[in-house]
Structures are given as C-alpha cells and as structure tokens.
Coordinates of C-alpha atoms in Angstrom, one line a residue:
M1228 CA -9.1 -4.2 23.1
K1229 CA -6.7 -3.0 20.6
F1230 CA -4.6 -1.1 22.8
I1231 CA -4.4 -3.4 25.4
R1232 CA -3.4 -6.0 23.0
Q1233 CA -0.3 -3.8 22.0
L1234 CA 0.5 -2.7 25.5
L1235 CA 0.4 -6.7 26.7
R1236 CA 2.6 -7.3 23.4
L1237 CA 4.9 -4.0 24.5
L1238 CA 5.1 -5.9 28.1
A1239 CA 6.1 -9.3 26.8
I1240 CA 8.9 -7.6 24.4
Y1241 CA 10.6 -6.1 27.4
R1242 CA 10.4 -9.2 29.5
V1243 CA 12.0 -10.8 26.4
I1244 CA 15.0 -7.7 26.2
V1245 CA 15.2 -8.2 30.5
R1246 CA 15.6 -11.8 30.6
Y1247 CA 18.5 -11.9 28.0
G1248 CA 20.3 -8.5 29.6
L1249 CA 19.7 -6.6 26.4
D1250 CA 19.0 -3.5 28.4
E1251 CA 22.4 -4.1 29.8
L1252 CA 24.0 -4.3 26.4
L1253 CA 22.2 -1.1 25.3
L1254 CA 23.7 1.0 28.1
S1255 CA 27.5 -0.5 26.8
T1256 CA 27.1 0.8 23.4
K1257 CA 29.0 4.0 22.3
I1258 CA 26.0 6.0 22.5
F1259 CA 25.0 5.3 26.0
R1260 CA 28.3 4.7 27.6
P1261 CA 28.1 7.7 29.7
L1262 CA 25.9 5.9 31.4
R1263 CA 27.6 2.5 31.8
L1264 CA 27.5 3.1 35.2
F1265 CA 23.4 2.5 35.6
A1266 CA 24.3 -1.3 33.8
Y1267 CA 25.1 -2.4 37.3
F1268 CA 21.4 -1.7 38.1
A1269 CA 19.5 -2.7 34.6
P1270 CA 17.6 -5.8 35.7
G1271 CA 19.1 -7.8 33.0
H1272 CA 22.4 -7.6 34.6
W1273 CA 21.4 -9.4 37.8
I1274 CA 19.0 -12.3 36.4
R1275 CA 20.8 -13.1 33.1
S1276 CA 22.2 -16.3 32.7
K1277 CA 26.1 -15.7 32.4
E1278 CA 26.8 -18.7 30.5
L1279 CA 25.7 -17.0 27.6
T1280 CA 27.6 -14.8 25.1
R1281 CA 26.3 -11.5 23.8
G1282 CA 25.9 -12.8 20.2
M1283 CA 23.7 -15.8 21.9
R1284 CA 21.6 -13.1 24.0
I1285 CA 20.9 -11.4 21.1
R1286 CA 20.2 -14.6 18.8
L1287 CA 17.8 -16.2 21.3
A1288 CA 16.0 -12.8 22.4
L1289 CA 15.2 -12.6 18.6
E1290 CA 14.1 -16.1 18.2
E1291 CA 11.7 -15.7 21.0
L1292 CA 10.3 -12.6 19.8
G1293 CA 8.8 -14.1 16.8
P1294 CA 9.0 -13.7 12.8
I1295 CA 9.6 -9.6 12.2
F1296 CA 12.5 -9.7 14.4
I1297 CA 13.9 -12.9 13.4
K1298 CA 14.1 -11.2 9.3
F1299 CA 15.5 -8.5 11.2
G1300 CA 18.4 -10.8 12.3
Q1301 CA 18.6 -12.5 9.1
I1302 CA 19.7 -8.9 7.2
L1303 CA 22.0 -8.1 10.0
S1304 CA 23.6 -11.5 9.5
V1305 CA 25.0 -10.8 6.2
R1306 CA 26.6 -7.5 7.2
R1307 CA 29.9 -9.0 8.6
D1308 CA 30.8 -5.3 8.1
L1309 CA 28.7 -3.4 10.4
L1310 CA 28.8 -6.4 13.2
P1311 CA 31.7 -7.8 15.4
D1312 CA 32.3 -11.7 14.3
D1313 CA 31.0 -13.0 17.7
I1314 CA 27.4 -11.5 16.8
A1315 CA 27.1 -12.6 13.3
L1316 CA 28.0 -15.6 13.7
E1317 CA 25.3 -16.3 16.2
L1318 CA 23.2 -14.3 14.2
A1319 CA 23.4 -16.6 11.0
K1320 CA 22.2 -19.0 12.6
L1321 CA 18.8 -17.3 12.4
Q1322 CA 19.0 -18.0 8.7
D1323 CA 17.6 -21.9 9.2
A1324 CA 18.7 -22.9 12.3
V1325 CA 15.9 -21.4 14.4
A1326 CA 14.5 -23.5 17.2
P1327 CA 12.0 -25.5 15.6
F1328 CA 8.6 -27.0 17.0
H1329 CA 8.2 -30.9 18.1
G1330 CA 8.1 -32.9 14.7
D1331 CA 4.9 -34.7 16.1
E1332 CA 3.4 -31.8 16.0
A1333 CA 4.5 -30.9 12.4
R1334 CA 2.6 -34.4 11.5
K1335 CA -0.7 -33.3 13.4
I1336 CA -0.5 -30.2 11.2
I1337 CA 0.0 -32.1 7.7
E1338 CA -2.5 -35.7 8.5
K1339 CA -5.1 -32.3 9.5
A1340 CA -4.6 -30.6 6.3
Y1341 CA -4.7 -33.6 4.0
A1342 CA -7.6 -35.3 6.1
R1343 CA -5.4 -39.1 6.0
S1344 CA -2.9 -40.3 8.3
M1345 CA 0.6 -39.5 7.0
E1346 CA 1.3 -43.0 5.9
E1347 CA -1.5 -42.5 3.1
V1348 CA 0.1 -39.6 1.5
F1349 CA 4.1 -40.1 2.1
A1350 CA 5.9 -43.5 2.1
E1351 CA 8.6 -41.7 4.7
F1352 CA 8.7 -38.7 6.7
D1353 CA 11.3 -37.6 8.9
N1354 CA 10.1 -36.5 12.3
T1355 CA 13.4 -34.3 12.6
P1356 CA 13.3 -31.1 10.8
L1357 CA 15.8 -30.8 8.2
A1358 CA 15.9 -26.7 8.7
A1359 CA 13.7 -24.3 10.7
A1360 CA 13.1 -20.7 10.0
S1361 CA 10.9 -17.7 11.1
I1362 CA 7.5 -18.7 9.2
A1363 CA 7.9 -22.6 8.6
Q1364 CA 10.4 -25.5 9.0
V1365 CA 11.2 -28.2 6.7
H1366 CA 10.8 -32.1 6.8
V1367 CA 12.0 -34.6 4.3
A1368 CA 9.9 -36.7 2.7
R1369 CA 9.2 -39.5 -0.2
L1370 CA 6.3 -39.8 -2.3
H1371 CA 4.9 -43.0 -2.8
N1372 CA 6.5 -42.6 -6.4
G1373 CA 9.6 -42.4 -5.0
R1374 CA 10.7 -39.3 -5.4
E1375 CA 12.4 -37.3 -2.3
V1376 CA 10.6 -34.1 -1.4
V1377 CA 11.0 -31.8 1.4
I1378 CA 7.6 -30.1 3.2
K1379 CA 7.3 -26.8 4.6
V1380 CA 4.9 -26.6 7.4
L1381 CA 3.9 -23.2 8.7
R1382 CA 4.6 -22.8 12.0
P1383 CA 1.3 -22.7 14.7
C1384 CA 0.1 -19.5 15.0
V1385 CA 2.3 -17.8 13.2
Q1386 CA -0.2 -15.9 11.6
A1387 CA -1.7 -14.3 15.3
Q1388 CA 1.8 -13.3 16.4
I1389 CA 2.3 -11.8 12.8
R1390 CA -0.8 -9.5 13.3
K1391 CA 0.5 -8.5 17.0
D1392 CA 3.9 -7.5 15.7
I1393 CA 2.5 -5.1 12.4
E1394 CA 0.1 -3.4 14.9
L1395 CA 2.7 -2.6 17.0
L1396 CA 4.8 -1.4 13.9
Y1397 CA 1.4 0.7 12.9
L1398 CA 1.5 1.9 16.4
F1399 CA 5.6 3.1 16.4
A1400 CA 4.9 4.4 12.5
G1401 CA 2.1 6.4 13.6
I1402 CA 4.0 8.0 16.8
A1403 CA 7.1 8.7 14.3
N1404 CA 4.6 10.3 11.5
R1405 CA 3.5 12.8 14.3
Y1406 CA 6.2 14.1 16.5
W1407 CA 9.3 13.4 14.3
A1408 CA 10.6 15.6 12.4
D1409 CA 11.9 13.1 9.6
G1410 CA 8.7 11.1 10.3
R1411 CA 6.8 12.5 6.9
R1412 CA 10.0 12.0 4.8
L1413 CA 10.4 8.4 5.5
R1414 CA 6.9 7.3 5.2
P1415 CA 7.2 5.1 7.9
K1416 CA 3.2 4.2 7.7
E1417 CA 3.5 3.3 3.9
V1418 CA 6.9 1.1 4.5
V1419 CA 5.0 -0.6 7.3
A1420 CA 2.1 -1.2 5.2
E1421 CA 4.6 -2.8 2.3
F1422 CA 6.4 -5.2 5.0
E1423 CA 2.7 -6.1 5.8
K1424 CA 1.6 -7.0 2.3
T1425 CA 5.3 -8.9 2.3
L1426 CA 4.7 -10.9 5.2
Y1427 CA 1.1 -11.8 4.8
D1428 CA 2.3 -13.1 1.3
E1429 CA 4.8 -15.1 2.7
V1430 CA 2.5 -17.4 5.2
D1431 CA 0.9 -18.1 2.0
L1432 CA 2.3 -21.1 0.7
I1433 CA 0.1 -21.7 -2.5
K1434 CA 1.6 -18.2 -3.2
E1435 CA 5.0 -19.1 -2.7
A1436 CA 4.7 -22.3 -4.7
A1437 CA 3.4 -19.9 -7.6
N1438 CA 6.3 -17.7 -7.3
A1439 CA 8.7 -20.6 -7.5
T1440 CA 7.2 -22.0 -10.6
Q1441 CA 6.9 -18.3 -12.7
L1442 CA 11.0 -18.0 -11.2
K1443 CA 12.0 -21.0 -12.7
R1444 CA 9.9 -20.6 -16.0
N1445 CA 12.1 -17.0 -16.2
F1446 CA 15.5 -19.2 -16.0
K1447 CA 14.4 -21.9 -18.1
D1448 CA 17.7 -23.5 -19.3
S1449 CA 19.6 -21.2 -17.8
E1450 CA 22.9 -22.5 -16.5
L1451 CA 23.2 -19.5 -13.6
L1452 CA 19.9 -20.5 -11.3
Y1453 CA 18.3 -23.7 -11.0
V1454 CA 14.4 -23.5 -8.9
P1455 CA 13.1 -27.1 -7.7
D1456 CA 10.4 -28.4 -8.7
V1457 CA 7.0 -27.4 -7.0
E1458 CA 4.6 -30.7 -6.0
W1459 CA 1.4 -29.3 -6.7
D1460 CA -0.8 -32.3 -5.9
Y1461 CA 0.4 -32.0 -2.4
T1462 CA 0.4 -28.0 -1.9
L1463 CA -2.1 -26.3 0.4
P1464 CA -1.9 -22.7 2.0
N1465 CA -0.3 -23.8 5.2
L1466 CA 2.1 -26.7 3.3
L1467 CA 4.6 -26.5 0.5
V1468 CA 5.9 -29.8 -1.1
M1469 CA 9.1 -29.1 -3.5
E1470 CA 11.8 -31.3 -4.9
R1471 CA 14.5 -31.7 -2.3
I1472 CA 18.1 -30.7 -3.6
G1473 CA 21.3 -31.3 -2.7
G1474 CA 24.0 -28.7 -2.6
I1475 CA 26.4 -26.7 -0.3
S1476 CA 25.2 -23.6 1.5
I1477 CA 26.5 -20.3 0.4
S1478 CA 28.0 -19.4 3.7
E1479 CA 29.9 -22.2 3.9
I1480 CA 32.8 -20.8 1.9
T1481 CA 36.0 -22.2 3.2
T1482 CA 34.0 -26.1 2.3
L1483 CA 33.9 -24.2 -1.1
K1484 CA 37.4 -22.8 -1.7
R1485 CA 38.9 -26.4 -0.5
L1486 CA 37.0 -27.9 -3.0
G1487 CA 38.0 -25.5 -5.8
V1488 CA 35.1 -23.7 -6.6
D1489 CA 35.8 -20.5 -8.7
L1490 CA 34.3 -18.1 -6.4
K1491 CA 34.9 -15.2 -8.6
Y1492 CA 33.0 -16.6 -11.1
L1493 CA 30.1 -17.6 -8.4
A1494 CA 30.0 -13.9 -7.5
N1495 CA 29.6 -12.3 -10.8
A1496 CA 27.3 -15.1 -11.6
G1497 CA 25.6 -13.6 -8.4
V1498 CA 25.5 -10.0 -9.6
E1499 CA 24.1 -11.1 -13.0
I1500 CA 21.2 -13.6 -11.6
F1501 CA 19.9 -10.3 -9.5
F1502 CA 19.7 -7.7 -12.6
T1503 CA 18.3 -10.2 -14.8
Q1504 CA 15.6 -10.8 -12.2
V1505 CA 14.9 -7.3 -11.5
F1506 CA 15.1 -5.6 -15.0
R1507 CA 14.5 -8.6 -17.3
D1508 CA 12.0 -10.2 -15.5
N1509 CA 10.8 -7.6 -13.3
F1510 CA 10.5 -10.4 -10.5
F1511 CA 12.9 -10.9 -8.1
H1512 CA 13.6 -13.2 -5.0
A1513 CA 13.9 -10.8 -2.0
D1514 CA 15.0 -12.8 0.4
M1515 CA 18.3 -13.5 -0.4
H1516 CA 20.3 -14.4 2.9
P1517 CA 22.8 -17.7 2.8
G1518 CA 20.4 -20.0 4.5
N1519 CA 17.7 -19.7 1.3
I1520 CA 21.0 -20.3 -1.4
F1521 CA 23.1 -23.2 -2.2
I1522 CA 25.8 -24.1 -4.7
D1523 CA 25.7 -26.8 -7.4
I1524 CA 29.5 -27.8 -7.9
K1525 CA 29.2 -30.7 -10.3
S1526 CA 31.5 -28.4 -12.4
S1527 CA 33.6 -26.7 -10.2
H1528 CA 34.5 -24.2 -12.7
R1529 CA 31.0 -23.6 -13.3
P1530 CA 29.4 -23.6 -10.3
H1531 CA 25.5 -22.7 -10.7
Y1532 CA 23.1 -21.2 -7.6
I1533 CA 20.1 -23.3 -6.5
A1534 CA 17.6 -20.9 -5.0
V1535 CA 14.8 -22.1 -2.0
D1536 CA 12.2 -20.1 0.2
F1537 CA 10.1 -18.0 -2.3
G1538 CA 7.5 -16.5 -0.2
I1539 CA 9.2 -13.1 -0.4
M1540 CA 9.5 -11.5 -4.1
G1541 CA 9.6 -8.2 -5.4
T1542 CA 8.4 -6.4 -8.1
L1543 CA 8.8 -3.0 -9.8
S1544 CA 6.7 -0.8 -12.2
T1545 CA 7.5 0.2 -15.5
E1546 CA 8.5 3.8 -14.6
D1547 CA 10.6 2.6 -11.4
Q1548 CA 12.7 -0.1 -13.5
H1549 CA 13.2 3.0 -16.3
Y1550 CA 14.6 5.3 -13.2
L1551 CA 16.6 2.5 -11.6
A1552 CA 18.4 1.5 -14.5
A1553 CA 18.9 5.0 -15.8
N1554 CA 20.3 6.2 -12.2
F1555 CA 22.5 3.1 -12.2
I1556 CA 23.9 4.0 -15.8
A1557 CA 24.4 7.6 -14.7
F1558 CA 26.3 6.4 -11.6
F1559 CA 28.5 4.0 -13.3
R1560 CA 29.3 6.7 -15.9
R1561 CA 29.7 9.2 -12.9
D1562 CA 27.2 11.4 -14.4
Y1563 CA 26.0 12.7 -11.1
R1564 CA 24.2 15.9 -12.8
R1565 CA 22.1 13.0 -14.7
V1566 CA 21.4 11.3 -11.6
A1567 CA 20.1 14.3 -9.7
E1568 CA 17.6 15.4 -12.9
L1569 CA 16.5 11.5 -12.5
H1570 CA 15.4 12.0 -9.0
V1571 CA 13.6 15.1 -9.3
H1572 CA 11.8 14.0 -12.4
S1573 CA 10.9 10.7 -11.0
G1574 CA 9.4 12.8 -7.9
W1575 CA 12.3 11.1 -5.3
V1576 CA 13.1 14.5 -4.2
P1577 CA 10.8 18.0 -4.2
Q1578 CA 9.8 19.4 -7.9
G1579 CA 12.0 22.8 -6.3
T1580 CA 15.3 21.4 -5.5
R1581 CA 18.2 22.6 -7.0
V1582 CA 19.7 20.4 -9.3
E1583 CA 23.3 21.7 -9.0
E1584 CA 23.8 21.8 -5.5
F1585 CA 21.8 18.0 -5.4
E1586 CA 24.7 16.8 -8.0
G1587 CA 27.4 18.1 -5.6
A1588 CA 26.0 16.5 -2.6
I1589 CA 26.0 13.1 -4.5
R1590 CA 29.3 13.5 -6.1
S1591 CA 30.7 13.8 -2.5
V1592 CA 29.1 10.9 -1.5
C1593 CA 29.7 8.0 -4.5
E1594 CA 33.4 9.6 -5.8
P1595 CA 35.2 8.1 -2.8
I1596 CA 34.0 4.6 -3.5
F1597 CA 34.6 4.2 -7.6
D1598 CA 37.5 1.8 -8.6
K1599 CA 37.7 0.0 -5.4
P1600 CA 36.9 -3.5 -5.1
L1601 CA 34.3 -4.1 -2.2
K1602 CA 36.9 -5.1 0.4
E1603 CA 37.8 -1.4 0.4
I1604 CA 34.5 0.3 0.9
S1605 CA 33.3 1.3 3.9
F1606 CA 29.4 0.9 3.1
G1607 CA 28.5 1.8 6.9
M1608 CA 29.9 5.3 6.2
V1609 CA 28.3 5.6 2.7
L1610 CA 25.1 4.6 4.1
L1611 CA 25.5 7.2 6.4
R1612 CA 26.5 10.1 4.3
L1613 CA 23.5 8.8 1.9
F1614 CA 21.1 9.2 4.3
Q1615 CA 22.3 12.5 5.6
T1616 CA 21.8 13.8 1.8
A1617 CA 18.2 12.5 1.9
R1618 CA 17.6 14.5 4.8
R1619 CA 19.2 17.7 3.7
F1620 CA 17.3 17.4 0.4
N1621 CA 13.9 16.0 2.0
M1622 CA 14.1 13.1 -0.2
E1623 CA 11.0 10.5 0.5
V1624 CA 11.6 7.2 0.9
Q1625 CA 10.2 5.0 -1.6
P1626 CA 8.2 2.0 0.0
Q1627 CA 8.0 0.2 -3.3
L1628 CA 11.8 0.3 -3.3
V1629 CA 12.0 -0.9 0.4
L1630 CA 12.2 -4.9 -0.9
L1631 CA 15.0 -3.9 -3.7
Q1632 CA 17.0 -2.0 -0.9
K1633 CA 17.1 -5.3 1.4
T1634 CA 17.9 -7.5 -1.4
L1635 CA 20.9 -5.3 -2.7
L1636 CA 22.3 -5.2 1.3
N1637 CA 21.5 -9.2 0.9
I1638 CA 23.8 -9.3 -2.4
E1639 CA 26.7 -6.9 -1.2
G1640 CA 26.7 -9.0 1.9
L1641 CA 27.2 -11.9 0.3
G1642 CA 29.8 -10.9 -2.3
R1643 CA 31.7 -9.2 0.5
Q1644 CA 32.0 -12.8 2.3
M1645 CA 32.5 -14.6 -1.2
Y1646 CA 34.8 -12.8 -3.1
P1647 CA 36.0 -9.3 -1.7
E1648 CA 38.0 -8.6 -4.7
L1649 CA 34.5 -8.4 -6.7
D1650 CA 34.2 -4.9 -9.0
L1651 CA 30.4 -4.6 -8.9
W1652 CA 30.2 -1.8 -10.9
K1653 CA 32.1 -3.2 -13.9
T1654 CA 30.2 -6.5 -13.5
A1655 CA 26.8 -4.5 -13.9
K1656 CA 27.7 -1.9 -15.9
P1657 CA 27.6 -4.1 -19.6
F1658 CA 24.2 -5.5 -18.5
L1659 CA 22.5 -2.6 -18.0
E1660 CA 23.4 -0.5 -21.0
R1661 CA 22.5 -3.6 -22.6
W1662 CA 19.1 -3.5 -21.1
M1663 CA 18.6 0.3 -21.7
D1664 CA 19.1 -0.1 -25.2
E1665 CA 16.7 -3.0 -25.6
R1666 CA 14.1 -0.7 -23.9
V1667 CA 14.9 2.8 -25.1
G1668 CA 17.7 2.6 -28.3
L1669 CA 17.6 1.7 -31.7
R1670 CA 16.8 -2.1 -31.1
A1671 CA 13.8 -1.3 -28.7
F1672 CA 12.0 0.7 -31.7
L1673 CA 13.0 -2.3 -33.9
K1674 CA 11.4 -4.8 -31.7
G1675 CA 8.6 -2.9 -31.1
I1676 CA 7.7 -2.7 -34.8
R1677 CA 8.4 -6.5 -35.1
T1678 CA 6.1 -7.6 -32.3
N1679 CA 3.3 -5.1 -33.3
L1680 CA 3.9 -5.7 -37.1
P1681 CA 1.8 -8.7 -36.9
L1682 CA -1.7 -6.8 -35.4
W1683 CA -1.1 -4.1 -37.7
A1684 CA -1.2 -6.5 -40.4
E1685 CA -4.4 -7.5 -39.2
N1686 CA -7.0 -4.6 -38.4
F1687 CA -5.2 -3.3 -42.1
P1688 CA -8.3 -4.1 -43.5
E1689 CA -10.3 -2.3 -40.7
I1690 CA -8.5 0.9 -41.4
P1691 CA -11.0 2.7 -43.5
R1692 CA -13.9 1.9 -41.6
L1693 CA -11.8 2.9 -38.4
I1694 CA -10.8 6.5 -39.9
H1695 CA -14.6 6.9 -40.8
E1696 CA -15.6 6.1 -37.8
S1697 CA -13.3 8.3 -36.1
L1698 CA -14.1 11.3 -38.1
V1699 CA -18.2 10.5 -37.4
Q1700 CA -16.9 10.4 -33.4
R1701 CA -15.2 13.7 -34.1
E1702 CA -18.4 15.1 -35.2
E1703 CA -20.5 13.9 -32.6
D1704 CA -17.6 14.8 -29.9
S1705 CA -17.9 18.7 -31.3
A1706 CA -21.6 18.4 -31.0
N1707 CA -21.2 17.4 -27.2
I1708 CA -19.1 20.4 -26.7
K1709 CA -21.0 23.3 -28.3
R1710 CA -24.2 21.6 -25.9
L1711 CA -21.9 21.8 -23.2
T1712 CA -20.5 25.4 -23.8
Y1713 CA -24.5 26.2 -24.1
E1714 CA -25.0 24.5 -20.7
I1715 CA -22.6 26.2 -18.8
T1716 CA -23.2 29.4 -20.2
D1717 CA -26.8 29.2 -19.1
L1718 CA -26.0 27.9 -15.5
R1719 CA -23.5 30.5 -15.5
K1720 CA -26.4 33.5 -16.1
G1721 CA -28.7 31.1 -13.9
M1722 CA -26.3 31.7 -10.8
Q1723 CA -25.5 35.0 -11.4
Q1724 CA -29.4 35.6 -11.0
W1725 CA -29.7 33.6 -7.9
H1726 CA -26.2 35.7 -6.7
E1727 CA -28.6 38.9 -7.4
R1728 CA -31.5 37.6 -5.9
I1729 CA -29.8 36.5 -3.1
I1730 CA -28.4 40.0 -2.3
L1731 CA -31.7 41.4 -3.1
I1732 CA -33.5 39.3 -0.6
I1733 CA -30.6 39.6 2.4
V1734 CA -30.9 43.5 1.6
G1735 CA -34.1 44.0 1.8
C1736 CA -34.8 41.7 4.9
T1737 CA -32.1 43.8 6.8
L1738 CA -34.3 46.9 6.0
V1739 CA -37.6 45.6 6.8
V1740 CA -36.0 44.2 10.0
S1741 CA -34.5 47.8 10.7
S1742 CA -38.0 49.5 10.3
A1743 CA -39.8 47.1 12.3
I1744 CA -37.4 47.7 15.2
I1745 CA -38.1 51.8 14.5
M1746 CA -41.2 52.0 14.3
S1747 CA -41.7 49.6 17.5
L1748 CA -39.7 52.1 19.6
K1749 CA -42.3 53.6 22.4
T1750 CA -40.1 56.7 23.8
W1751 CA -39.4 58.9 21.0
S1752 CA -37.5 62.1 21.2
F1753 CA -37.4 65.6 19.5
F1754 CA -36.8 63.5 16.2
N1755 CA -40.1 61.9 16.6
I1756 CA -41.7 63.0 13.3
D1757 CA -37.8 62.0 11.5
M1758 CA -37.7 58.7 12.7
L1759 CA -40.9 57.8 12.3
M1760 CA -40.2 58.8 8.3
L1761 CA -37.1 57.0 8.3
G1762 CA -39.1 53.7 9.4
F1763 CA -41.5 54.0 6.9
L1764 CA -38.9 54.8 4.1
L1765 CA -36.6 52.0 5.4
G1766 CA -39.7 49.4 5.5
G1767 CA -40.6 50.5 1.6
I1768 CA -37.6 50.0 0.2
G1769 CA -37.1 47.2 1.7
S1770 CA -40.2 45.4 0.6
L1771 CA -39.9 47.0 -2.8
M1772 CA -36.6 45.4 -2.8
L1773 CA -38.2 41.8 -1.8
L1774 CA -41.1 42.3 -4.2
F1775 CA -38.3 42.7 -6.9
A1776 CA -36.1 39.7 -5.6
W1777 CA -39.8 37.5 -6.1
G1778 CA -40.1 39.1 -9.5
K1779 CA -36.6 37.7 -10.8
R1780 CA -37.6 34.2 -10.6

C-alpha cells in the first residue's frame, strides 16, 4: 500500500512537471544543453500554455505540488544572487501570495472548530484572505471587545499531503544512502527526519502560539523586534488568533528608501537580532523569508522589526552553541587552525583528519571573502567550494544545524537586497566575543559564583552531614566493589571449569564413537587383533574422560 501511494505521488509530480513544461526547462539548462534538441520532443513543449513565462510556470508548479515544494521555492526566492530576476520575482510570491482556498471554506473550518456560529465568536470577519502561504492562510477579524486580530487557518488536508511527500523524501533518502557515494556523509535520512519534525511542528498552531509567546518574552522591551500578542482564548490546534500588526514588508525596499528609512541601521539590527536569538536565547525564528518580516517606521532613523509566523523555531544544544560561537570568532579572526581543530573536536569531521591539511583547505575558501561587502562576495562559489572541501574531508552533515543554515541563507539574502554594503563580520564579531566572554571567561566564572551563592549558603549547614554520608557511602561502595571482585573471581573459576569439562566431554565422546565404529567393522584384515585392541583402548580412554568430566561437576 505504501509503495503504491509513493508511486501515485511520483506520477502526480511528473504530471505537474509536464503540464508546466518544466521538463523542457530542465533540458535548456547548462548541464543538459547538449541534449537541447530533445526539448522539442518533451511533452511539456507541446501542451504547456505559451502565455506563461518560465518564472510563472515554476511558481505555479510549486504551488500545485504542495507545502514542501513551496518551502523550497521560498528559500530560493531570497537568493537573488543565484537566480535570474524573472524567476526570483515570481518565487517571491510564494512568501505570502500562494493561491488561497475559498473564504467560505475557511469560515466553515472556524465554525466547526469553535462549534459556534461566526457571529457568536467574532464581531466582524473578512472572507477575503489577507495572505496565503503553504501551510495556512490569514483572515482579518474583529473581536467583540473591539480589538482587530488576524486568524490563521490551516489548509484543508494539509497534514495528509505533507505525509505523502515526507514518505517520498524518505524513499529518495534511502536510495541516496544506499547507492550514492556521498550518501552516508550527507546523512539524508537524518536530514529528512529533522525536516519532518519541523513540518509537523508547523501544522500545530498551539505550538506556534507558544513559540510566539516565548519569543515575545525574550524580546520584552526590545527596541529591535516586536512580536504580536497571542489571543489564547481563541487559539486551537488548527486556528491561531493574534493581534493585527501594521508595517511595511521588508521586501518593499523601494518604499522604505522613499520614506527615508535608515537601511544600514536596519541591516545591522537584523544581524544583531539573529545572533541574539541563536546565542543569548538559544531560540531562533527559522522561517525568516520576507513574507514573515515587517518594518515599523514610526521612527525612520530607528525603525524596528515585526515578526510573524512562528511555526518553525530552532534550538541548539549547549555544545553546538559553544562550537558554533568559537568557530565564528576564529573565522572572524582568520584563525583557520582553530576552526579546523574545533571541527575535529566536535566530531564534525573524522578524528583522524590532519589538522594542518584541513586548515589549508579552509583558508583557501574563506580568505578571498574577507574585507568585502556582501555585494562583492560570490556566495554561490563560496558554497560550492565549501561543499567540495566537506566531501574531501568526509565532513558529515549535522541535521541539528540544518535549520540554522537555512536561516543564515535567508539572512544573507535579505541583507544583500536591503543593504549590500553591510559588513557582516564587523557587525557580528563584537556580539560573539561578548557572548563567549560571558560563557567561558572571567565574567562567566563570577556570574556562576553569584548565581550559585544563595544555593551554597542554603546548603552550608548540611555540609557536615553530607560529608559523613559521603564517607559512609564510600565505605559501602568499597565493600561492594570487594564483594563484586570475589564474585567475578568465582565466576571466572567456574567458567574455566566448565570449559575444561566441555573439552573432556567432546574428546571423550569422539573417542567412544571412534571405538564403536572400529568395533562394528565386520570384515577384518591381517591386522584384526591390532584393530580390536585399538578399539578397546580408544573406548576405554574415552569412557575414563567422560567419567572424569562427570566427576568435575
């Protein structure tokens, strides 16, 4: 059944590819250019609509294929340096302008969820969606207390569609893991598992509401980032009700410039927000495409960000946080040996890797991009060379860092559009040095003492009793170790005896069987008497060995 479901999904994907002529687009790329004559024989060439541009064809195909493909398009949409303008502009529509489902259907979902009529729950409800994305769409409403809100409604059957595509990804991951040379290093199954967890978290709107509340608490009284309030009394697993915010989409660069917004300040603030989330709070927004970020321009010189859509949030372990920060700092200081050592110590590359050789490889990739603004850096080439280095040194993909890497790509893409002169290294370095000092420097030591001092003072009267109990426990542990030592010695002796018995039994049985075979012979040669004596002798020895083995019980 599962195989049939996967086969049907593959056929559905192929049908969409053919309908929008994407097979022809594939044949027109540089890799397949030698086969471009076959484009005329591609099914898409004859049945696709001639009125659609290539960008529109790609966008519509991704929309029809579903949430996972739309997510992929959203990630690509912020990488203007990697895509032609016409395709990038079309993919940008996937951020908040995916084809919506009908407002009447959204109304039915809401009324069914609350088990009440719309008029009982909301004073006003706009049937026309404000925005539509891959997982859900948003409608404007007004509560009976007069507060304007937005209602996020999950798309019908979205979970079933995600499940089908995840099964397909696992199929491809299994094939890659088994037959692709780099499969084991890239750990495709683990990456898909991490992606699966992220997607299922995103369709649980109660969890999204909790994420928004946590992020709002982390940036309480912040002048950099504002998070809307959640209306918990109205929020359900498939419905999220939040305060309606006003702002300009970060993608409207022309509008921001016309209004005199300080884009340099905004770009630097974005970098600080990102590193604050990752390192100070260990809780970061991992879906930062332009459709989820708005700018409040009440003060054009000190604008601040407004974030929405908190379905995908990332966290890191303490070890990954430490290694990442140390890697960033070493990178900013151009200490490539330290970068190489950290990769080995963290287990991201095999233990036997030669640090000097790895250091040289990292230097050759990173050195050309220093002292350059974003607009002068070819990140496509940098990524390509990093992948080549990773393959050469068998560097494994870290599934827990996939979300962070995706977010970094989004941040860099937004920075390139907003303020190409941004010096990413200069902005991030002081923050990370301060964070590391607070975690592992003198300030961290003093902070630890200050934090734990009340606990130590509270437990100080108990110290004599704790010392006595520790000594008693130590004596008991010593006695237990001696007892275990004796038991292990006895067990070893018993095993040795059993070993000897088994050898005696095997040899004895062999001799007795051999004796029986010799004694059963009916035809005798010249050596009749000798053979008979040999049979008796073997049987006697074998019997004695069996009796001896029996006596060793």
